[in-house]
Short mmCIF file of C-alpha atoms in Angstrom, two decimals:
data_model
loop_
_atom_site.label_atom_id
_atom_site.label_comp_id
_atom_site.label_asym_id
_atom_site.label_seq_id
_atom_site.Cartn_x
_atom_site.Cartn_y
_atom_site.Cartn_z
CA UNK A 1 18.58 47.00 -21.33
CA UNK A 2 16.74 45.47 -24.25
CA UNK A 3 18.36 45.63 -27.69
CA UNK A 4 18.25 43.72 -30.96
CA UNK A 5 21.06 41.52 -29.56
CA UNK A 6 19.26 40.57 -26.36
CA UNK A 7 16.12 39.83 -28.36
CA UNK A 8 18.08 37.71 -30.86
CA UNK A 9 19.99 35.46 -28.46
CA UNK A 10 17.96 35.74 -25.26
CA UNK A 11 20.62 37.15 -22.93
CA UNK A 12 19.68 39.80 -20.36
CA UNK A 13 22.44 42.30 -21.14
CA UNK A 14 23.94 43.33 -24.52
CA UNK A 15 27.44 42.13 -23.63
CA UNK A 16 29.32 39.33 -25.41
CA UNK A 17 32.45 37.54 -24.14
CA UNK A 18 34.56 36.70 -27.17
CA UNK A 19 35.95 33.25 -28.00
CA UNK A 20 39.59 33.48 -26.93
CA UNK A 21 41.66 30.37 -27.55
CA UNK A 22 42.72 28.55 -24.37
CA UNK A 23 40.92 31.23 -22.32
CA UNK A 24 37.20 30.98 -23.08
CA UNK A 25 36.42 27.52 -21.84
CA UNK A 26 33.34 26.24 -20.03
CA UNK A 27 34.16 28.06 -16.79
CA UNK A 28 34.39 31.56 -18.30
CA UNK A 29 31.52 31.08 -20.76
CA UNK A 30 29.18 29.79 -18.04
CA UNK A 31 30.11 32.62 -15.65
CA UNK A 32 29.42 35.21 -18.34
CA UNK A 33 26.06 33.72 -19.28
CA UNK A 34 25.01 33.34 -15.63
CA UNK A 35 25.75 37.04 -15.18
CA UNK A 36 23.41 37.93 -18.05
CA UNK A 37 25.87 38.32 -20.90
CA UNK A 38 26.52 35.92 -23.78
CA UNK A 39 29.36 33.53 -22.93
CA UNK A 40 31.21 31.93 -25.83
CA UNK A 41 33.30 28.75 -25.79
CA UNK A 42 36.48 29.01 -27.86
CA UNK A 43 36.32 25.65 -29.64
CA UNK A 44 38.94 26.44 -32.28
CA UNK A 45 41.69 25.30 -29.89
CA UNK A 46 39.75 22.24 -28.70
CA UNK A 47 39.37 18.77 -30.13
CA UNK A 48 35.87 17.68 -31.07
CA UNK A 49 35.63 15.68 -27.84
CA UNK A 50 36.87 18.59 -25.73
CA UNK A 51 34.35 20.91 -27.37
CA UNK A 52 31.50 18.51 -26.68
CA UNK A 53 32.55 18.15 -23.04
CA UNK A 54 32.80 21.94 -22.66
CA UNK A 55 29.32 22.44 -24.12
CA UNK A 56 27.83 19.93 -21.69
CA UNK A 57 29.67 21.51 -18.77
CA UNK A 58 28.26 24.96 -19.57
CA UNK A 59 24.77 23.45 -19.82
CA UNK A 60 25.33 21.88 -16.40
CA UNK A 61 26.48 25.19 -14.89
CA UNK A 62 23.75 27.44 -16.34
CA UNK A 63 20.47 27.35 -18.22
CA UNK A 64 21.21 30.69 -19.90
CA UNK A 65 22.04 30.95 -23.62
CA UNK A 66 25.67 30.67 -24.73
CA UNK A 67 27.65 30.31 -27.92
CA UNK A 68 30.51 28.32 -29.44
CA UNK A 69 33.22 29.85 -31.61
CA UNK A 70 34.30 27.70 -34.57
CA UNK A 71 36.96 27.64 -37.27
CA UNK A 72 35.24 27.00 -40.56
CA UNK A 73 38.50 25.74 -42.12
CA UNK A 74 38.81 22.93 -39.57
CA UNK A 75 38.79 19.48 -41.16
CA UNK A 76 35.88 18.44 -38.94
CA UNK A 77 33.95 21.74 -39.13
CA UNK A 78 30.78 20.08 -40.47
CA UNK A 79 30.87 17.51 -37.68
CA UNK A 80 31.28 20.25 -35.09
CA UNK A 81 28.26 22.05 -36.50
CA UNK A 82 26.21 18.90 -36.03
CA UNK A 83 27.32 18.70 -32.40
CA UNK A 84 26.14 22.29 -31.80
CA UNK A 85 22.79 21.44 -33.32
CA UNK A 86 22.42 18.21 -31.36
CA UNK A 87 23.40 19.86 -28.05
CA UNK A 88 21.03 22.80 -28.51
CA UNK A 89 23.69 25.52 -28.53
CA UNK A 90 22.04 28.90 -29.10
CA UNK A 91 24.80 30.73 -31.00
CA UNK A 92 27.60 29.79 -33.42
CA UNK A 93 30.27 32.42 -33.94
CA UNK A 94 33.20 32.43 -36.33
CA UNK A 95 36.51 34.20 -35.74
CA UNK A 96 37.63 33.86 -39.36
CA UNK A 97 35.61 33.79 -42.58
CA UNK A 98 32.76 31.26 -42.29
CA UNK A 99 31.71 28.90 -45.06
CA UNK A 100 28.37 29.53 -46.70
CA UNK A 101 27.24 25.91 -46.42
CA UNK A 102 27.95 25.89 -42.68
CA UNK A 103 25.89 29.04 -42.20
CA UNK A 104 23.02 27.48 -44.16
CA UNK A 105 23.08 24.29 -42.07
CA UNK A 106 23.12 26.21 -38.78
CA UNK A 107 20.29 28.49 -39.84
CA UNK A 108 18.26 25.53 -41.01
CA UNK A 109 18.54 24.12 -37.49
CA UNK A 110 17.66 27.42 -35.79
CA UNK A 111 21.15 28.22 -34.49
CA UNK A 112 21.96 31.95 -34.43
CA UNK A 113 25.03 32.70 -36.58
CA UNK A 114 27.35 35.58 -35.70
CA UNK A 115 30.66 35.86 -37.61
CA UNK A 116 33.30 38.46 -36.78
CA UNK A 117 34.37 40.91 -39.47
CA UNK A 118 37.00 43.59 -39.79
CA UNK A 119 35.80 45.40 -42.91
CA UNK A 120 32.52 46.68 -44.33
CA UNK A 121 32.73 44.49 -47.43
CA UNK A 122 33.06 41.39 -45.26
CA UNK A 123 29.96 42.38 -43.31
CA UNK A 124 28.03 42.91 -46.54
CA UNK A 125 29.18 39.52 -47.87
CA UNK A 126 28.09 37.46 -44.85
CA UNK A 127 24.88 39.47 -44.47
CA UNK A 128 23.98 38.42 -48.02
CA UNK A 129 24.48 34.81 -46.90
CA UNK A 130 21.81 35.31 -44.26
CA UNK A 131 23.81 35.47 -41.01
CA UNK A 132 21.84 36.77 -38.04
CA UNK A 133 24.30 39.37 -36.75
CA UNK A 134 27.96 40.39 -37.04
CA UNK A 135 30.67 41.31 -34.55
CA UNK A 136 32.67 44.24 -35.91
CA UNK A 137 36.18 44.50 -34.50
CA UNK A 138 38.17 47.68 -34.93
CA UNK A 139 41.93 47.98 -34.89
CA UNK A 140 42.04 48.48 -31.12
CA UNK A 141 41.01 44.86 -30.56
CA UNK A 142 43.33 42.02 -29.62
CA UNK A 143 44.25 39.00 -31.70
CA UNK A 144 43.66 39.13 -35.45
CA UNK A 145 42.75 42.69 -36.26
CA UNK A 146 42.63 45.27 -39.02
CA UNK A 147 43.85 48.86 -39.33
CA UNK A 148 40.51 50.70 -39.08
CA UNK A 149 39.56 52.12 -35.64
CA UNK A 150 36.25 50.99 -34.17
CA UNK A 151 34.84 54.51 -34.25
CA UNK A 152 35.23 54.60 -38.04
CA UNK A 153 34.48 50.96 -38.87
CA UNK A 154 31.38 50.58 -36.71
CA UNK A 155 29.21 53.30 -38.32
CA UNK A 156 30.25 52.10 -41.79
CA UNK A 157 28.99 48.60 -41.07
CA UNK A 158 25.85 49.77 -39.26
CA UNK A 159 24.93 51.84 -42.31
CA UNK A 160 25.59 49.01 -44.79
CA UNK A 161 23.74 46.01 -43.29
CA UNK A 162 20.28 45.53 -41.83
CA UNK A 163 21.16 42.97 -39.17
CA UNK A 164 22.28 43.58 -35.56
CA UNK A 165 25.87 44.78 -35.27
CA UNK A 166 27.94 44.08 -32.17
CA UNK A 167 30.91 46.38 -31.57
CA UNK A 168 34.33 45.05 -30.48
CA UNK A 169 37.70 46.67 -30.00
CA UNK A 170 38.40 49.06 -27.12
CA UNK A 171 35.39 48.37 -24.86
CA UNK A 172 35.62 47.84 -21.12
CA UNK A 173 32.94 49.88 -19.33
CA UNK A 174 29.41 51.27 -19.45
CA UNK A 175 30.42 54.48 -21.18
CA UNK A 176 31.73 52.41 -24.09
CA UNK A 177 28.47 50.44 -24.25
CA UNK A 178 26.46 53.66 -24.53
CA UNK A 179 28.87 55.05 -27.13
CA UNK A 180 28.58 51.89 -29.23
CA UNK A 181 24.80 52.04 -29.06
CA UNK A 182 24.91 55.69 -30.09
CA UNK A 183 26.73 54.58 -33.25
CA UNK A 184 23.95 52.07 -33.89
CA UNK A 185 25.37 48.89 -32.34
CA UNK A 186 23.11 46.42 -30.55
CA UNK A 187 25.77 45.61 -27.96
CA UNK A 188 29.47 45.20 -27.30
CA UNK A 189 31.89 42.27 -27.33
CA UNK A 190 34.97 42.17 -25.08
CA UNK A 191 37.95 39.84 -24.94
CA UNK A 192 40.79 41.32 -22.88
CA UNK A 193 38.36 42.62 -20.25
CA UNK A 194 36.92 39.13 -19.72
CA UNK A 195 40.39 37.56 -19.78
CA UNK A 196 41.18 39.74 -16.76
CA UNK A 197 38.45 38.40 -14.48
CA UNK A 198 38.43 35.98 -11.57
CA UNK A 199 36.53 33.49 -13.74
CA UNK A 200 39.22 33.42 -16.41
CA UNK A 201 41.39 30.26 -16.26
CA UNK A 202 44.54 32.16 -17.27
CA UNK A 203 47.40 31.63 -14.78
CA UNK A 204 47.87 34.38 -12.18
CA UNK A 205 51.37 35.21 -13.43
CA UNK A 206 49.98 35.93 -16.89
CA UNK A 207 47.16 38.06 -15.49
CA UNK A 208 49.70 40.08 -13.50
CA UNK A 209 51.73 40.67 -16.66
CA UNK A 210 48.60 41.94 -18.43
CA UNK A 211 47.73 44.26 -15.54
CA UNK A 212 51.28 45.64 -15.50
CA UNK A 213 51.36 46.13 -19.28
CA UNK A 214 50.58 49.31 -21.16
CA UNK A 215 51.88 48.52 -24.64
CA UNK A 216 50.66 46.29 -27.43
CA UNK A 217 51.88 45.90 -30.98
CA UNK A 218 50.55 44.47 -34.21
CA UNK A 219 52.82 41.81 -35.69
CA UNK A 220 52.66 39.50 -38.70
CA UNK A 221 55.33 37.20 -37.27
CA UNK A 222 52.89 35.05 -35.28
CA UNK A 223 50.90 33.56 -38.17
CA UNK A 224 51.43 35.83 -41.14
CA UNK A 225 48.43 38.12 -40.66
CA UNK A 226 48.13 41.21 -38.41
CA UNK A 227 47.91 40.07 -34.79
CA UNK A 228 47.70 42.49 -31.83
CA UNK A 229 49.60 41.12 -28.85
CA UNK A 230 51.31 42.30 -25.68
CA UNK A 231 54.69 43.83 -26.44
CA UNK A 232 57.09 41.35 -24.81
CA UNK A 233 60.74 40.40 -25.37
CA UNK A 234 59.61 37.12 -26.92
CA UNK A 235 57.43 38.92 -29.48
CA UNK A 236 60.36 41.24 -30.21
CA UNK A 237 62.44 38.13 -30.97
CA UNK A 238 59.72 36.90 -33.35
CA UNK A 239 59.94 40.21 -35.19
CA UNK A 240 63.57 39.35 -35.96
CA UNK A 241 62.75 35.82 -37.08
CA UNK A 242 64.28 34.56 -40.33
CA UNK A 243 63.94 31.11 -41.88
CA UNK A 244 66.84 29.54 -39.96
CA UNK A 245 65.55 30.85 -36.64
CA UNK A 246 62.03 29.71 -37.53
CA UNK A 247 63.34 26.18 -38.20
CA UNK A 248 65.06 26.19 -34.79
CA UNK A 249 61.86 27.44 -33.16
CA UNK A 250 59.90 24.87 -35.14
CA UNK A 251 62.04 22.10 -33.70
CA UNK A 252 61.49 23.43 -30.18
CA UNK A 253 57.73 23.75 -30.58
CA UNK A 254 57.56 20.38 -32.34
CA UNK A 255 58.76 18.81 -29.10
CA UNK A 256 56.27 20.84 -27.07
CA UNK A 257 53.30 20.09 -29.32
CA UNK A 258 54.03 16.46 -30.08
CA UNK A 259 53.50 17.08 -33.81
CA UNK A 260 55.56 15.24 -36.39
CA UNK A 261 57.46 17.27 -38.97
CA UNK A 262 54.96 16.12 -41.59
CA UNK A 263 52.05 17.34 -39.45
CA UNK A 264 53.81 20.62 -38.71
CA UNK A 265 54.53 21.36 -42.38
CA UNK A 266 51.05 20.17 -43.38
CA UNK A 267 49.45 22.57 -40.91
CA UNK A 268 51.69 25.36 -42.16
CA UNK A 269 50.80 24.67 -45.81
CA UNK A 270 47.09 24.73 -44.97
CA UNK A 271 47.41 28.05 -43.15
CA UNK A 272 49.48 29.43 -46.04
CA UNK A 273 46.61 29.00 -48.51
CA UNK A 274 45.33 32.38 -49.64
CA UNK A 275 48.04 34.22 -47.72
CA UNK A 276 51.30 35.75 -48.88
CA UNK A 277 53.52 34.06 -46.27
CA UNK A 278 57.23 33.34 -46.26
CA UNK A 279 58.31 29.85 -45.19
CA UNK A 280 59.50 31.35 -41.89
CA UNK A 281 55.96 32.64 -41.32
CA UNK A 282 54.52 29.27 -42.35
CA UNK A 283 56.49 27.54 -39.61
CA UNK A 284 55.44 30.18 -37.09
CA UNK A 285 51.80 29.90 -38.20
CA UNK A 286 51.80 26.16 -37.65
CA UNK A 287 53.07 26.73 -34.12
CA UNK A 288 50.59 29.48 -33.21
CA UNK A 289 48.36 27.25 -31.04
CA UNK A 290 51.44 26.11 -29.14
CA UNK A 291 52.57 29.70 -28.60
CA UNK A 292 49.15 30.63 -27.25
CA UNK A 293 48.95 27.56 -25.04
CA UNK A 294 52.39 28.22 -23.58
CA UNK A 295 51.16 31.48 -22.08
CA UNK A 296 47.45 30.96 -21.48
CA UNK A 297 47.64 27.42 -20.07
CA UNK A 298 51.20 26.83 -18.92
CA UNK A 299 51.89 30.39 -17.71
CA UNK A 300 55.07 30.72 -19.78
CA UNK A 301 55.18 34.49 -20.18
CA UNK A 302 58.74 34.12 -21.49
CA UNK A 303 57.77 31.78 -24.30
CA UNK A 304 54.14 32.47 -25.19
CA UNK A 305 52.22 34.93 -27.32
CA UNK A 306 49.53 36.88 -25.47
CA UNK A 307 46.82 38.43 -27.62
CA UNK A 308 45.60 41.72 -26.19
CA UNK A 309 43.57 44.74 -27.10
CA UNK A 310 44.88 48.24 -26.54
CA UNK A 311 42.40 48.49 -23.68
CA UNK A 312 44.88 46.57 -21.51
CA UNK A 313 46.53 49.87 -20.60
CA UNK A 314 43.47 51.07 -18.65
CA UNK A 315 42.59 47.84 -16.83
CA UNK A 316 43.72 47.49 -13.22
CA UNK A 317 41.43 44.95 -11.51
CA UNK A 318 40.17 41.36 -11.62
CA UNK A 319 36.42 41.38 -10.96
CA UNK A 320 34.22 38.33 -11.32
CA UNK A 321 32.11 38.20 -14.47
CA UNK A 322 29.05 39.00 -12.40
CA UNK A 323 30.72 42.02 -10.81
CA UNK A 324 32.00 43.20 -14.19
CA UNK A 325 28.69 42.98 -16.03
CA UNK A 326 26.73 44.47 -13.12
CA UNK A 327 29.19 47.38 -13.01
CA UNK A 328 29.05 47.96 -16.77
CA UNK A 329 25.27 48.07 -16.78
CA UNK A 330 25.18 50.46 -13.80
CA UNK A 331 27.70 52.72 -15.55
CA UNK A 332 25.63 52.61 -18.73
CA UNK A 333 22.48 53.64 -16.86
CA UNK A 334 24.36 56.47 -15.14
CA UNK A 335 25.84 57.63 -18.45
CA UNK A 336 22.43 57.65 -20.13
CA UNK A 337 21.09 59.62 -17.18
CA UNK A 338 23.77 62.28 -17.54
CA UNK A 339 23.40 62.77 -21.26
CA UNK A 340 19.59 62.80 -21.24
CA UNK A 341 19.16 65.01 -18.17
CA UNK A 342 16.84 67.96 -18.99
#
């Protein structure tokens, strides 16, 4: 199925695996790209050395195009960009707002730039900077999300920019791919669906919890901005967090993370910039990577935060990436056949 997305990045199918922290490593990204989609390494939760190793591992596993997801506010963001250029990475994506100078450097080197946006004005802003495409995530999506449903946000963005638009938030099958394309999208991006695959490194206990879950909620208690996660007792306890409790949690996570108090507060201050956060939220924000790691790496479903889209309630299997993408494309062909039948 050829679209503006497949032409832009060189993948066979218009399906993107999103950059999920501690989930989208070399194994998942390579499996997605081998299957014809666009795999993306989540480098925001990696050191520079870990990111470089992951890039080289994906290149060893597949010769298909893949991407790397970056945080533009990272202290070494410019250095990371240079690594992508040197290693010949095809796509750079950004989960949060990118920096204009980083986009310019990547484009100068021929790297495709695809930031994620949650509002039409954000899409218009980065399009004016010259990005190559945007991922538009509606409120159904997991992780950092906004209030506007995909079905309302997607056509707004498609009508306001003249670059390929990739739809995210609520997609899991071929019917959704066809629906997104009907709205004008060039493809779909999925996170939770790829998390629940055999190629995902997430511990089995965590995958079972996802498969048994039907409810998500949007909370600001993780890092101060709206975050869609699985509704768990631990998240419920975060909702009741006050400053004293946050300090106690901060001490606990300080031990887990190995950060000093100065580093913890410094990280919190940096994340507080431009956000209306209480000090309790600042402490929680500084510990967000530890909360994610506790679940996605260590399997601590009792202690971790598990980002999830609302689509989790309709997922009941763990296919390989190849099986998943093959199935989605077959469903898309069948759906097109039904709706275009004379």
